[in-house]
Tab-separated table of C-alpha atoms and ligand atoms in Angstrom:
chain	number	residue	atom	x	y	z
A	155	MET	CA	-21.430	112.502	-283.224
A	156	THR	CA	-23.861	112.814	-286.096
A	157	LYS	CA	-22.912	114.941	-289.109
A	158	PRO	CA	-24.866	118.171	-289.635
A	159	ASP	CA	-26.905	116.688	-292.455
A	160	GLN	CA	-27.882	113.622	-290.431
A	161	ALA	CA	-30.665	114.536	-288.036
A	162	MET	CA	-30.371	113.779	-284.323
A	163	THR	CA	-33.533	113.053	-282.381
A	164	TYR	CA	-34.540	116.133	-280.417
A	165	PRO	CA	-35.350	117.096	-277.684
A	166	PHE	CA	-32.717	114.981	-275.962
A	167	PRO	CA	-33.631	112.873	-272.976
A	168	ASP	CA	-32.844	115.389	-270.257
A	169	GLY	CA	-31.170	113.053	-267.861
A	170	ARG	CA	-32.106	113.202	-264.248
A	171	GLN	CA	-33.079	116.126	-262.104
A	172	LEU	CA	-31.096	119.227	-263.047
A	173	GLU	CA	-28.481	117.612	-265.257
A	174	VAL	CA	-27.579	119.379	-268.491
A	175	PRO	CA	-27.901	117.055	-271.519
A	176	THR	CA	-24.400	115.739	-272.336
A	177	GLU	CA	-25.083	116.143	-276.067
A	178	PHE	CA	-24.710	119.929	-275.761
A	179	ALA	CA	-20.971	119.877	-274.960
A	180	GLU	CA	-20.289	117.536	-277.896
A	181	LEU	CA	-22.315	119.678	-280.276
A	182	ARG	CA	-20.657	122.935	-279.181
A	183	ALA	CA	-17.294	121.331	-279.898
A	184	LYS	CA	-18.120	119.535	-283.140
A	185	CYS	CA	-21.342	120.729	-284.703
A	186	PRO	CA	-22.782	123.955	-283.259
A	187	VAL	CA	-25.605	124.074	-285.823
A	188	GLN	CA	-26.984	120.556	-285.868
A	189	ARG	CA	-29.815	119.057	-287.919
A	190	VAL	CA	-32.495	117.655	-285.562
A	191	ALA	CA	-35.674	115.609	-285.986
A	192	LEU	CA	-38.646	116.610	-283.838
A	193	PRO	CA	-41.568	114.422	-282.667
A	194	TYR	CA	-43.962	116.474	-284.865
A	195	GLY	CA	-43.540	118.553	-288.033
A	196	GLY	CA	-40.208	117.254	-289.340
A	197	GLU	CA	-36.655	118.547	-289.007
A	198	GLY	CA	-34.983	121.781	-287.921
A	199	TRP	CA	-31.672	123.099	-286.592
A	200	LEU	CA	-30.364	123.079	-283.039
A	201	VAL	CA	-27.942	125.864	-282.172
A	202	THR	CA	-25.677	125.385	-279.140
A	203	ARG	CA	-22.896	128.035	-279.032
A	204	GLN	CA	-23.529	131.405	-277.434
A	205	THR	CA	-22.626	133.519	-280.489
A	206	GLU	CA	-25.101	131.771	-282.764
A	207	VAL	CA	-27.749	131.483	-280.037
A	208	ARG	CA	-27.591	135.275	-279.629
A	209	THR	CA	-27.977	135.684	-283.391
A	210	VAL	CA	-31.078	133.484	-283.477
A	211	LEU	CA	-32.623	135.337	-280.530
A	212	GLY	CA	-31.662	138.838	-281.654
A	213	ASP	CA	-31.654	138.896	-285.479
A	214	PRO	CA	-35.033	139.922	-287.012
A	215	ARG	CA	-34.507	137.368	-289.811
A	216	PHE	CA	-35.530	134.748	-287.221
A	217	SER	CA	-39.242	135.051	-286.563
A	218	ARG	CA	-41.488	133.930	-283.719
A	219	ALA	CA	-44.634	135.130	-285.539
A	220	ALA	CA	-43.969	132.609	-288.325
A	221	THR	CA	-44.442	129.768	-285.806
A	222	VAL	CA	-48.112	130.687	-285.248
A	223	GLN	CA	-50.622	128.077	-286.471
A	224	ALA	CA	-47.879	126.548	-288.635
A	225	ASP	CA	-47.063	122.855	-288.910
A	226	ILE	CA	-43.442	123.496	-287.969
A	227	PRO	CA	-41.036	121.057	-286.297
A	228	ARG	CA	-42.178	120.954	-282.655
A	229	THR	CA	-42.210	118.889	-279.517
A	230	LYS	CA	-45.948	118.906	-278.898
A	231	GLU	CA	-48.848	117.844	-281.042
A	232	TRP	CA	-50.690	121.182	-280.966
A	233	LEU	CA	-49.785	124.190	-283.091
A	234	ASN	CA	-48.771	127.471	-281.493
A	235	PRO	CA	-52.136	129.297	-281.209
A	236	GLY	CA	-50.392	132.706	-281.140
A	237	GLY	CA	-51.969	135.821	-279.663
A	238	ASP	CA	-49.306	136.140	-276.960
A	239	ILE	CA	-46.303	138.442	-276.679
A	240	LEU	CA	-43.845	135.621	-277.337
A	241	SER	CA	-45.491	134.992	-280.711
A	242	LEU	CA	-45.075	138.512	-282.083
A	243	ASP	CA	-42.269	140.047	-284.152
A	244	PRO	CA	-41.258	143.712	-284.307
A	245	PRO	CA	-42.845	146.192	-284.916
A	246	GLU	CA	-46.037	144.716	-283.317
A	247	HIS	CA	-43.912	143.210	-280.577
A	248	SER	CA	-42.039	146.478	-279.967
A	249	ARG	CA	-45.270	148.398	-279.467
A	250	LEU	CA	-46.516	145.901	-276.876
A	251	ARG	CA	-43.153	145.863	-275.056
A	252	ARG	CA	-43.109	149.658	-274.925
A	253	LEU	CA	-46.526	149.662	-273.313
A	254	VAL	CA	-45.782	147.000	-270.696
A	255	SER	CA	-42.103	147.524	-269.917
A	256	GLY	CA	-42.735	150.430	-267.518
A	257	ALA	CA	-44.795	148.192	-265.259
A	258	PHE	CA	-41.879	145.716	-265.001
A	259	SER	CA	-39.063	148.269	-264.852
A	260	ARG	CA	-36.399	148.182	-262.150
A	261	ARG	CA	-37.983	151.231	-260.511
A	262	ASN	CA	-41.444	149.700	-260.422
A	263	VAL	CA	-40.182	146.356	-259.146
A	264	GLU	CA	-38.284	148.212	-256.399
A	265	LEU	CA	-41.635	149.566	-255.187
A	266	TRP	CA	-42.737	145.947	-254.657
A	267	ARG	CA	-39.592	144.954	-252.784
A	268	PRO	CA	-40.897	145.794	-249.260
A	269	ARG	CA	-43.989	143.659	-249.892
A	270	ILE	CA	-41.872	140.784	-251.265
A	271	GLU	CA	-39.658	140.973	-248.165
A	272	GLU	CA	-42.694	141.087	-245.898
A	273	LEU	CA	-44.188	138.026	-247.592
A	274	ALA	CA	-40.913	136.116	-247.322
A	275	GLY	CA	-40.864	136.977	-243.592
A	276	GLU	CA	-44.437	135.745	-243.124
A	277	LEU	CA	-43.682	132.484	-244.900
A	278	VAL	CA	-40.582	131.929	-242.786
A	279	ALA	CA	-42.686	132.501	-239.651
A	280	GLY	CA	-45.060	129.822	-240.938
A	281	MET	CA	-42.136	127.465	-241.530
A	282	ARG	CA	-40.904	128.021	-237.969
A	283	ALA	CA	-44.351	127.327	-236.548
A	284	ALA	CA	-44.596	124.070	-238.535
A	285	GLY	CA	-40.900	123.047	-238.332
A	286	PRO	CA	-38.253	121.914	-237.883
A	287	HIS	CA	-39.213	119.632	-240.819
A	288	VAL	CA	-41.091	121.278	-243.725
A	289	ASP	CA	-41.564	120.960	-247.478
A	290	LEU	CA	-39.869	124.080	-248.856
A	291	VAL	CA	-41.914	123.971	-252.079
A	292	GLU	CA	-45.266	124.038	-250.322
A	293	SER	CA	-44.307	126.340	-247.474
A	294	PHE	CA	-42.051	128.846	-249.228
A	295	SER	CA	-40.830	128.625	-252.813
A	296	MET	CA	-44.287	128.193	-254.451
A	297	PRO	CA	-46.410	130.587	-252.339
A	298	LEU	CA	-43.933	133.481	-252.558
A	299	PRO	CA	-44.010	134.151	-256.332
A	300	ILE	CA	-47.665	133.099	-256.630
A	301	THR	CA	-48.760	135.574	-253.977
A	302	VAL	CA	-46.612	138.324	-255.504
A	303	ILE	CA	-47.978	137.849	-259.013
A	304	CYS	CA	-51.571	137.534	-257.731
A	305	GLU	CA	-51.228	140.756	-255.762
A	306	MET	CA	-49.605	142.522	-258.714
A	307	LEU	CA	-52.525	141.579	-260.954
A	308	GLY	CA	-55.113	141.975	-258.208
A	309	VAL	CA	-56.202	138.331	-258.596
A	310	PRO	CA	-57.640	136.834	-255.380
A	311	ALA	CA	-55.311	134.091	-254.137
A	312	ALA	CA	-58.389	131.878	-253.737
A	313	ASP	CA	-58.743	131.754	-257.561
A	314	ARG	CA	-55.211	130.657	-258.178
A	315	HIS	CA	-56.122	127.026	-258.941
A	316	LEU	CA	-57.320	128.299	-262.342
A	317	PHE	CA	-53.947	129.485	-263.572
A	318	GLU	CA	-51.955	126.897	-261.638
A	319	ARG	CA	-53.587	124.137	-263.668
A	320	PHE	CA	-53.056	126.059	-266.903
A	321	SER	CA	-49.376	126.758	-266.326
A	322	GLU	CA	-48.726	123.213	-265.143
A	323	LEU	CA	-50.187	121.967	-268.450
A	324	LEU	CA	-48.404	124.616	-270.506
A	325	PHE	CA	-44.991	123.815	-269.092
A	326	SER	CA	-45.515	120.062	-268.865
A	327	GLY	CA	-43.934	117.378	-271.006
A	328	THR	CA	-44.978	115.929	-274.311
A	329	GLY	CA	-47.705	113.658	-272.890
A	330	VAL	CA	-50.427	116.266	-272.364
A	331	ALA	CA	-53.455	116.256	-274.679
A	332	ALA	CA	-53.961	119.370	-276.829
A	333	GLU	CA	-57.647	119.502	-275.866
A	334	GLU	CA	-56.827	119.607	-272.171
A	335	VAL	CA	-54.516	122.593	-272.667
A	336	ARG	CA	-57.101	124.339	-274.854
A	337	GLN	CA	-59.805	123.898	-272.202
A	338	ALA	CA	-57.551	125.267	-269.481
A	339	ALA	CA	-56.644	128.263	-271.685
A	340	VAL	CA	-60.351	128.939	-272.431
A	341	SER	CA	-61.306	128.995	-268.722
A	342	LEU	CA	-58.375	131.196	-267.786
A	343	THR	CA	-59.101	133.610	-270.643
A	344	ALA	CA	-62.773	133.847	-269.628
A	345	TYR	CA	-61.763	134.477	-266.034
A	346	LEU	CA	-59.262	137.194	-266.963
A	347	THR	CA	-61.677	138.895	-269.376
A	348	GLU	CA	-64.069	139.455	-266.475
A	349	HIS	CA	-61.231	140.427	-264.200
A	350	VAL	CA	-59.924	143.085	-266.617
A	351	ALA	CA	-63.442	144.494	-267.058
A	352	ARG	CA	-63.837	144.812	-263.261
A	353	HIS	CA	-60.457	146.557	-263.029
A	354	ARG	CA	-61.299	148.905	-265.842
A	355	ALA	CA	-64.523	149.907	-264.101
A	356	LYS	CA	-62.774	150.323	-260.750
A	357	PRO	CA	-58.993	150.842	-261.018
A	358	GLN	CA	-56.871	149.508	-258.149
A	359	ASP	CA	-53.403	150.322	-256.928
A	360	ASP	CA	-51.798	147.434	-258.819
A	361	LEU	CA	-49.926	146.462	-261.945
A	362	LEU	CA	-53.012	145.451	-263.938
A	363	SER	CA	-54.486	148.929	-263.460
A	364	GLN	CA	-51.137	150.362	-264.581
A	365	LEU	CA	-51.296	148.234	-267.731
A	366	ILE	CA	-54.887	149.317	-268.385
A	367	ALA	CA	-53.801	152.943	-268.078
A	368	ALA	CA	-50.619	152.534	-270.158
A	369	ARG	CA	-50.772	154.686	-273.238
A	370	ASP	CA	-48.586	154.787	-276.291
A	371	GLU	CA	-48.234	158.176	-278.000
A	372	ASP	CA	-48.860	156.792	-281.473
A	373	GLU	CA	-50.823	153.635	-281.077
A	374	GLY	CA	-53.107	154.211	-278.104
A	375	ARG	CA	-53.820	151.836	-275.249
A	376	LEU	CA	-53.607	148.095	-274.952
A	377	THR	CA	-56.707	146.408	-276.346
A	378	GLU	CA	-58.897	144.171	-274.219
A	379	GLU	CA	-57.489	141.130	-276.008
A	380	GLU	CA	-53.892	142.227	-275.447
A	381	LEU	CA	-54.537	142.821	-271.749
A	382	VAL	CA	-56.134	139.419	-271.256
A	383	SER	CA	-53.388	137.641	-273.177
A	384	LEU	CA	-50.718	139.480	-271.169
A	385	GLY	CA	-52.494	138.522	-267.970
A	386	VAL	CA	-52.479	134.844	-268.996
A	387	THR	CA	-48.781	134.942	-269.930
A	388	ILE	CA	-47.717	136.839	-266.825
A	389	LEU	CA	-49.676	134.572	-264.493
A	390	ALA	CA	-48.278	131.443	-266.106
A	391	ALA	CA	-44.707	132.645	-266.655
A	392	GLY	CA	-44.613	134.593	-263.424
A	393	HIS	CA	-44.789	131.809	-260.912
A	394	GLU	CA	-43.728	128.393	-262.273
A	395	THR	CA	-40.391	129.820	-263.360
A	396	THR	CA	-39.415	131.703	-260.216
A	397	ALA	CA	-40.884	129.116	-257.848
A	398	ASN	CA	-38.863	126.296	-259.392
A	399	ALA	CA	-35.751	128.451	-259.665
A	400	ILE	CA	-35.868	129.163	-255.907
A	401	ALA	CA	-36.332	125.459	-255.049
A	402	ASN	CA	-33.606	124.382	-257.503
A	403	PHE	CA	-31.159	126.953	-256.157
A	404	VAL	CA	-31.745	125.960	-252.512
A	405	TYR	CA	-31.359	122.297	-253.512
A	406	THR	CA	-28.097	123.072	-255.331
A	407	LEU	CA	-26.617	125.152	-252.509
A	408	LEU	CA	-27.464	122.412	-249.994
A	409	THR	CA	-26.316	119.430	-252.029
A	410	GLU	CA	-23.117	121.111	-253.258
A	411	GLY	CA	-22.216	121.961	-249.648
A	412	ILE	CA	-22.065	125.728	-250.259
A	413	TRP	CA	-24.989	126.912	-248.129
A	414	SER	CA	-22.847	127.769	-245.104
A	415	GLY	CA	-20.265	129.587	-247.261
A	416	LEU	CA	-23.007	131.919	-248.465
A	417	VAL	CA	-24.388	132.307	-244.930
A	418	GLU	CA	-20.969	133.594	-243.869
A	419	ARG	CA	-20.602	135.995	-246.817
A	420	PRO	CA	-24.081	137.312	-247.649
A	421	GLU	CA	-22.558	140.191	-249.645
A	422	ARG	CA	-21.896	137.611	-252.387
A	423	LEU	CA	-25.604	136.969	-252.833
A	424	ASP	CA	-26.243	139.020	-255.999
A	425	THR	CA	-23.248	137.530	-257.814
A	426	ALA	CA	-24.204	134.079	-256.533
A	427	VAL	CA	-27.752	134.397	-257.890
A	428	GLU	CA	-26.423	135.269	-261.375
A	429	GLU	CA	-24.175	132.210	-261.279
A	430	LEU	CA	-27.033	129.987	-260.107
A	431	LEU	CA	-29.151	131.343	-262.981
A	432	ARG	CA	-26.367	130.433	-265.404
A	433	HIS	CA	-25.428	127.065	-263.991
A	434	VAL	CA	-28.704	125.522	-262.787
A	435	PRO	CA	-30.898	125.090	-265.860
A	436	LEU	CA	-34.582	125.647	-265.279
A	437	GLY	CA	-35.458	124.014	-268.558
A	438	GLY	CA	-33.979	120.937	-270.127
A	439	SER	CA	-32.865	120.778	-273.728
A	440	GLU	CA	-36.024	122.294	-275.179
A	441	SER	CA	-36.458	125.910	-276.337
A	442	LEU	CA	-38.941	127.940	-278.364
A	443	PRO	CA	-38.233	127.735	-282.100
A	444	ARG	CA	-37.742	130.603	-284.541
A	445	ILE	CA	-38.353	130.428	-288.312
A	446	ALA	CA	-35.823	131.870	-290.775
A	447	THR	CA	-37.588	134.448	-292.979
A	448	GLU	CA	-34.756	134.271	-295.544
A	449	ASP	CA	-31.594	132.208	-296.086
A	450	VAL	CA	-29.177	132.966	-293.228
A	451	GLU	CA	-25.530	131.946	-292.726
A	452	LEU	CA	-25.298	130.629	-289.176
A	453	GLY	CA	-21.816	129.483	-288.217
A	454	ASP	CA	-20.775	127.399	-291.225
A	455	THR	CA	-24.325	126.299	-292.029
A	456	THR	CA	-26.880	127.914	-294.321
A	457	VAL	CA	-30.298	127.913	-292.724
A	458	ARG	CA	-32.861	128.036	-295.520
A	459	LYS	CA	-35.861	130.344	-295.566
A	460	GLY	CA	-38.768	128.673	-293.756
A	461	GLU	CA	-36.612	126.341	-291.648
A	462	ALA	CA	-37.012	126.122	-287.862
A	463	VAL	CA	-34.131	126.895	-285.530
A	464	PHE	CA	-33.953	126.002	-281.828
A	465	PRO	CA	-31.671	128.299	-279.780
A	466	ALA	CA	-30.330	126.254	-276.830
A	467	MET	CA	-29.875	128.869	-274.117
A	468	VAL	CA	-28.970	126.213	-271.543
A	469	SER	CA	-26.108	125.104	-273.773
A	470	ALA	CA	-24.984	128.700	-274.436
A	471	ASN	CA	-24.631	129.155	-270.666
A	472	PHE	CA	-21.889	126.498	-270.637
A	473	ASP	CA	-19.976	127.795	-273.649
A	474	GLY	CA	-16.245	127.739	-272.852
A	475	ALA	CA	-15.633	130.498	-275.403
A	476	VAL	CA	-17.548	132.863	-273.111
A	477	PHE	CA	-17.157	131.440	-269.580
A	478	THR	CA	-13.900	130.418	-267.939
A	479	ASN	CA	-14.267	126.903	-266.565
A	480	PRO	CA	-18.005	126.804	-267.367
A	481	GLN	CA	-18.696	123.518	-265.542
A	482	LEU	CA	-17.621	125.084	-262.252
A	483	LEU	CA	-20.351	126.609	-260.089
A	484	ASP	CA	-18.348	129.675	-259.090
A	485	LEU	CA	-20.404	131.928	-256.806
A	486	ASP	CA	-17.792	134.679	-257.224
A	487	ARG	CA	-17.920	134.688	-261.040
A	488	SER	CA	-17.818	138.352	-261.957
A	489	HIS	CA	-18.088	138.231	-265.787
A	490	ASN	CA	-21.352	136.390	-266.314
A	491	PRO	CA	-23.207	137.235	-269.557
A	492	HIS	CA	-25.596	134.273	-269.220
A	493	LEU	CA	-28.749	133.815	-271.275
A	494	ALA	CA	-30.990	132.428	-268.519
A	495	PHE	CA	-33.487	135.220	-269.266
A	496	GLY	CA	-32.990	135.024	-273.022
A	497	TYR	CA	-31.683	137.796	-275.249
A	498	GLY	CA	-32.964	140.272	-277.835
A	499	PRO	CA	-36.535	141.510	-278.215
A	500	HIS	CA	-38.083	138.683	-276.168
A	501	PHE	CA	-35.642	139.073	-273.255
A	502	CYS	CA	-37.633	138.088	-270.175
A	503	LEU	CA	-40.097	140.803	-269.255
A	504	GLY	CA	-40.058	139.616	-265.647
A	505	ALA	CA	-36.268	139.361	-265.221
A	506	GLN	CA	-36.070	142.202	-262.713
A	507	LEU	CA	-38.997	140.851	-260.732
A	508	ALA	CA	-37.570	137.315	-260.793
A	509	ARG	CA	-34.143	138.540	-259.625
A	510	THR	CA	-35.716	140.530	-256.773
A	511	GLU	CA	-37.822	137.543	-255.690
A	512	ILE	CA	-34.936	135.075	-255.875
A	513	ARG	CA	-32.506	137.363	-254.020
A	514	THR	CA	-35.104	138.093	-251.337
A	515	ALA	CA	-36.036	134.414	-251.018
A	516	LEU	CA	-32.455	133.152	-250.721
A	517	GLY	CA	-31.349	136.100	-248.563
A	518	THR	CA	-34.199	135.479	-246.107
A	519	LEU	CA	-33.619	131.712	-245.918
A	520	LEU	CA	-29.844	132.101	-245.469
A	521	ARG	CA	-30.335	134.612	-242.666
A	522	GLU	CA	-33.146	132.754	-240.891
A	523	PHE	CA	-31.937	129.171	-241.325
A	524	PRO	CA	-28.127	129.090	-241.359
A	525	GLU	CA	-28.293	125.396	-240.410
A	526	LEU	CA	-30.708	124.439	-243.201
A	527	HIS	CA	-30.226	120.937	-244.646
A	528	LEU	CA	-32.174	118.392	-246.682
A	529	GLY	CA	-34.829	116.608	-244.631
A	530	VAL	CA	-34.519	113.373	-246.639
A	531	ARG	CA	-31.761	111.591	-248.522
A	532	GLN	CA	-30.948	113.344	-251.800
A	533	ALA	CA	-31.983	110.219	-253.707
A	534	ASP	CA	-35.473	110.308	-252.168
A	535	ILE	CA	-36.425	113.719	-253.543
A	536	VAL	CA	-39.320	113.509	-255.992
A	537	TRP	CA	-38.897	115.575	-259.180
A	538	ARG	CA	-41.349	116.891	-261.719
A	539	GLU	CA	-41.642	114.740	-264.831
A	540	GLU	CA	-38.380	114.634	-266.731
A	541	THR	CA	-39.763	116.006	-269.980
A	542	ALA	CA	-41.299	119.077	-268.345
A	543	LEU	CA	-40.247	122.407	-269.840
A	544	ILE	CA	-39.511	123.648	-266.345
A	545	ARG	CA	-37.711	121.362	-263.966
A	546	GLY	CA	-37.733	121.301	-260.197
A	547	PRO	CA	-38.505	119.139	-257.168
A	548	ARG	CA	-42.181	118.390	-256.518
A	549	ARG	CA	-41.389	118.486	-252.819
A	550	LEU	CA	-38.196	119.643	-251.171
A	551	PRO	CA	-38.151	118.396	-247.579
A	552	VAL	CA	-35.769	120.511	-245.507
A	553	ALA	CA	-34.968	120.766	-241.799
A	554	TRP	CA	-32.918	122.987	-239.449
B	276	LIG	C1	-36.254	132.564	-262.855
B	276	LIG	C2	-37.294	133.084	-263.459
B	276	LIG	C3	-37.448	133.281	-264.936
B	276	LIG	C4	-36.721	132.789	-265.985
B	276	LIG	C5	-35.483	131.894	-265.922
B	276	LIG	C6	-37.321	133.293	-267.204
B	276	LIG	C7	-36.849	133.043	-268.475
B	276	LIG	C8	-37.347	133.605	-269.634
B	276	LIG	C9	-36.766	133.427	-270.956
B	276	LIG	C10	-35.549	132.563	-271.273
B	276	LIG	C11	-37.522	134.144	-271.836
B	276	LIG	C12	-37.288	134.261	-273.349
B	276	LIG	C13	-37.832	133.090	-274.108
B	276	LIG	C14	-37.491	133.115	-275.572
B	276	LIG	O1	-37.061	134.140	-276.117
B	276	LIG	O2	-37.666	132.065	-276.209
B	276	LIG	C15	-38.580	134.777	-271.075
B	276	LIG	C16	-39.547	135.578	-271.630
B	276	LIG	C17	-40.604	136.096	-270.891
B	276	LIG	N1	-40.777	136.038	-269.519
B	276	LIG	FE1	-39.541	135.153	-268.190
B	276	LIG	N2	-38.412	134.069	-266.880
B	276	LIG	C18	-38.521	134.101	-265.506
B	276	LIG	C19	-39.468	134.796	-264.768
B	276	LIG	C20	-40.483	135.547	-265.301
B	276	LIG	C21	-41.444	136.306	-264.539
B	276	LIG	C22	-41.457	136.439	-263.019
B	276	LIG	C23	-42.311	136.869	-265.439
B	276	LIG	C24	-43.520	137.745	-265.257
B	276	LIG	C25	-43.827	138.529	-264.440
B	276	LIG	C26	-41.876	136.491	-266.760
B	276	LIG	C27	-42.476	136.871	-267.929
B	276	LIG	C28	-41.945	136.689	-269.202
B	276	LIG	C29	-42.582	137.195	-270.415
B	276	LIG	C30	-43.901	137.970	-270.510
B	276	LIG	C31	-41.729	136.823	-271.479
B	276	LIG	C32	-41.937	137.138	-272.970
B	276	LIG	C33	-41.323	138.471	-273.291
B	276	LIG	C34	-41.488	138.876	-274.737
B	276	LIG	O3	-41.877	138.061	-275.581
B	276	LIG	O4	-41.223	140.048	-275.043
B	276	LIG	N3	-40.755	135.693	-266.638
B	276	LIG	N4	-38.448	134.452	-269.736
């Protein structure tokens, strides 16, 4: 293991499929705040234990806004253009969250549940008609969250290629050209600007209209720019994440031989989903950096003002100081303070929606296909590129 002052190359090669980088366990044990060298912009710190990860995510001395347009240590060539909710600090961030959080509240998401269940039922009917061999990604796990998020924002499903391309580029590995991402962002922004204007002129019964109407006592409504940027973020973050989580969770339940156990005890589903969120990492070793705005003691290391820190949430989810037997996928785990949705001010805005979609998706599949199994050998499953920020199978052939 490298000493803290000797930089390790980061991000780590993620290993295959859904494996957690082995470096994390070593670092948690020996060097929880480790010096790392990034492909661009120099060196920073990688933080791997849950306590310190929570500090980096929750302490205002670690800034996301300071990453904007700055030549900081990073994995990709381009600089963070900013303008999105994940690039703001309080109090600007708090104002935006206040305005949008109602639309994503538990109560509001509950109103969408019947529609999510209906959609899951329709997709299952389609699988039956095409089966008994189907690709779960194409026939179920991708269309479900995409249709939900499109309907929430009132975006016609026929236009979805626009944001699919953008989010694929955004969440892809290091090999994508900055110009290609910029172009995709420009087209999506232009599209959403028109879309917001149409909604403003003629409000609909959907989440975008709710966001347009949202009003803050002190600061007034969301600006046009804020609405468009939120639309871009929600469209991109709202489907790649959940879609891959559903596919990864089905894959895990099938390959670990625990599908039938869950079929027999469906009342365990909610607890099981939390454990799958903890144990099956959607991302690899990479996370969004924060910049220290002053010198901060982190563990036994002093992070200097201006230095970049990478909070490894995937690693924190395997921290033995927090989870008993963390390597075990224990679908009955009752104490499960995982960080799959982050922590602190940037805690996932869509967590409630994602949970509802995942529970509905798995619940429907378990009920409808108790005999579900992989349709090909495990080794023949094709995965997204290994460096992608979000991991998952490109196709998941299943049969019943
Ligand atoms: C399984 C599904 C999902 C996972 C694992 C996930 C994970 C995360 C994580 C870890 C963060 C915090 C990142 C950080 O602080 O560096 C985050 C933030 C965010 N997520 Fe999710 N997410 C999921 C689904 C969704 C969905 C469905 C939506 C939208 C509808 C969404 C919208 C957002 C937004 C807007 C933020 C930024 C919040 C802020 O800056 O205040 N996510 N998500």
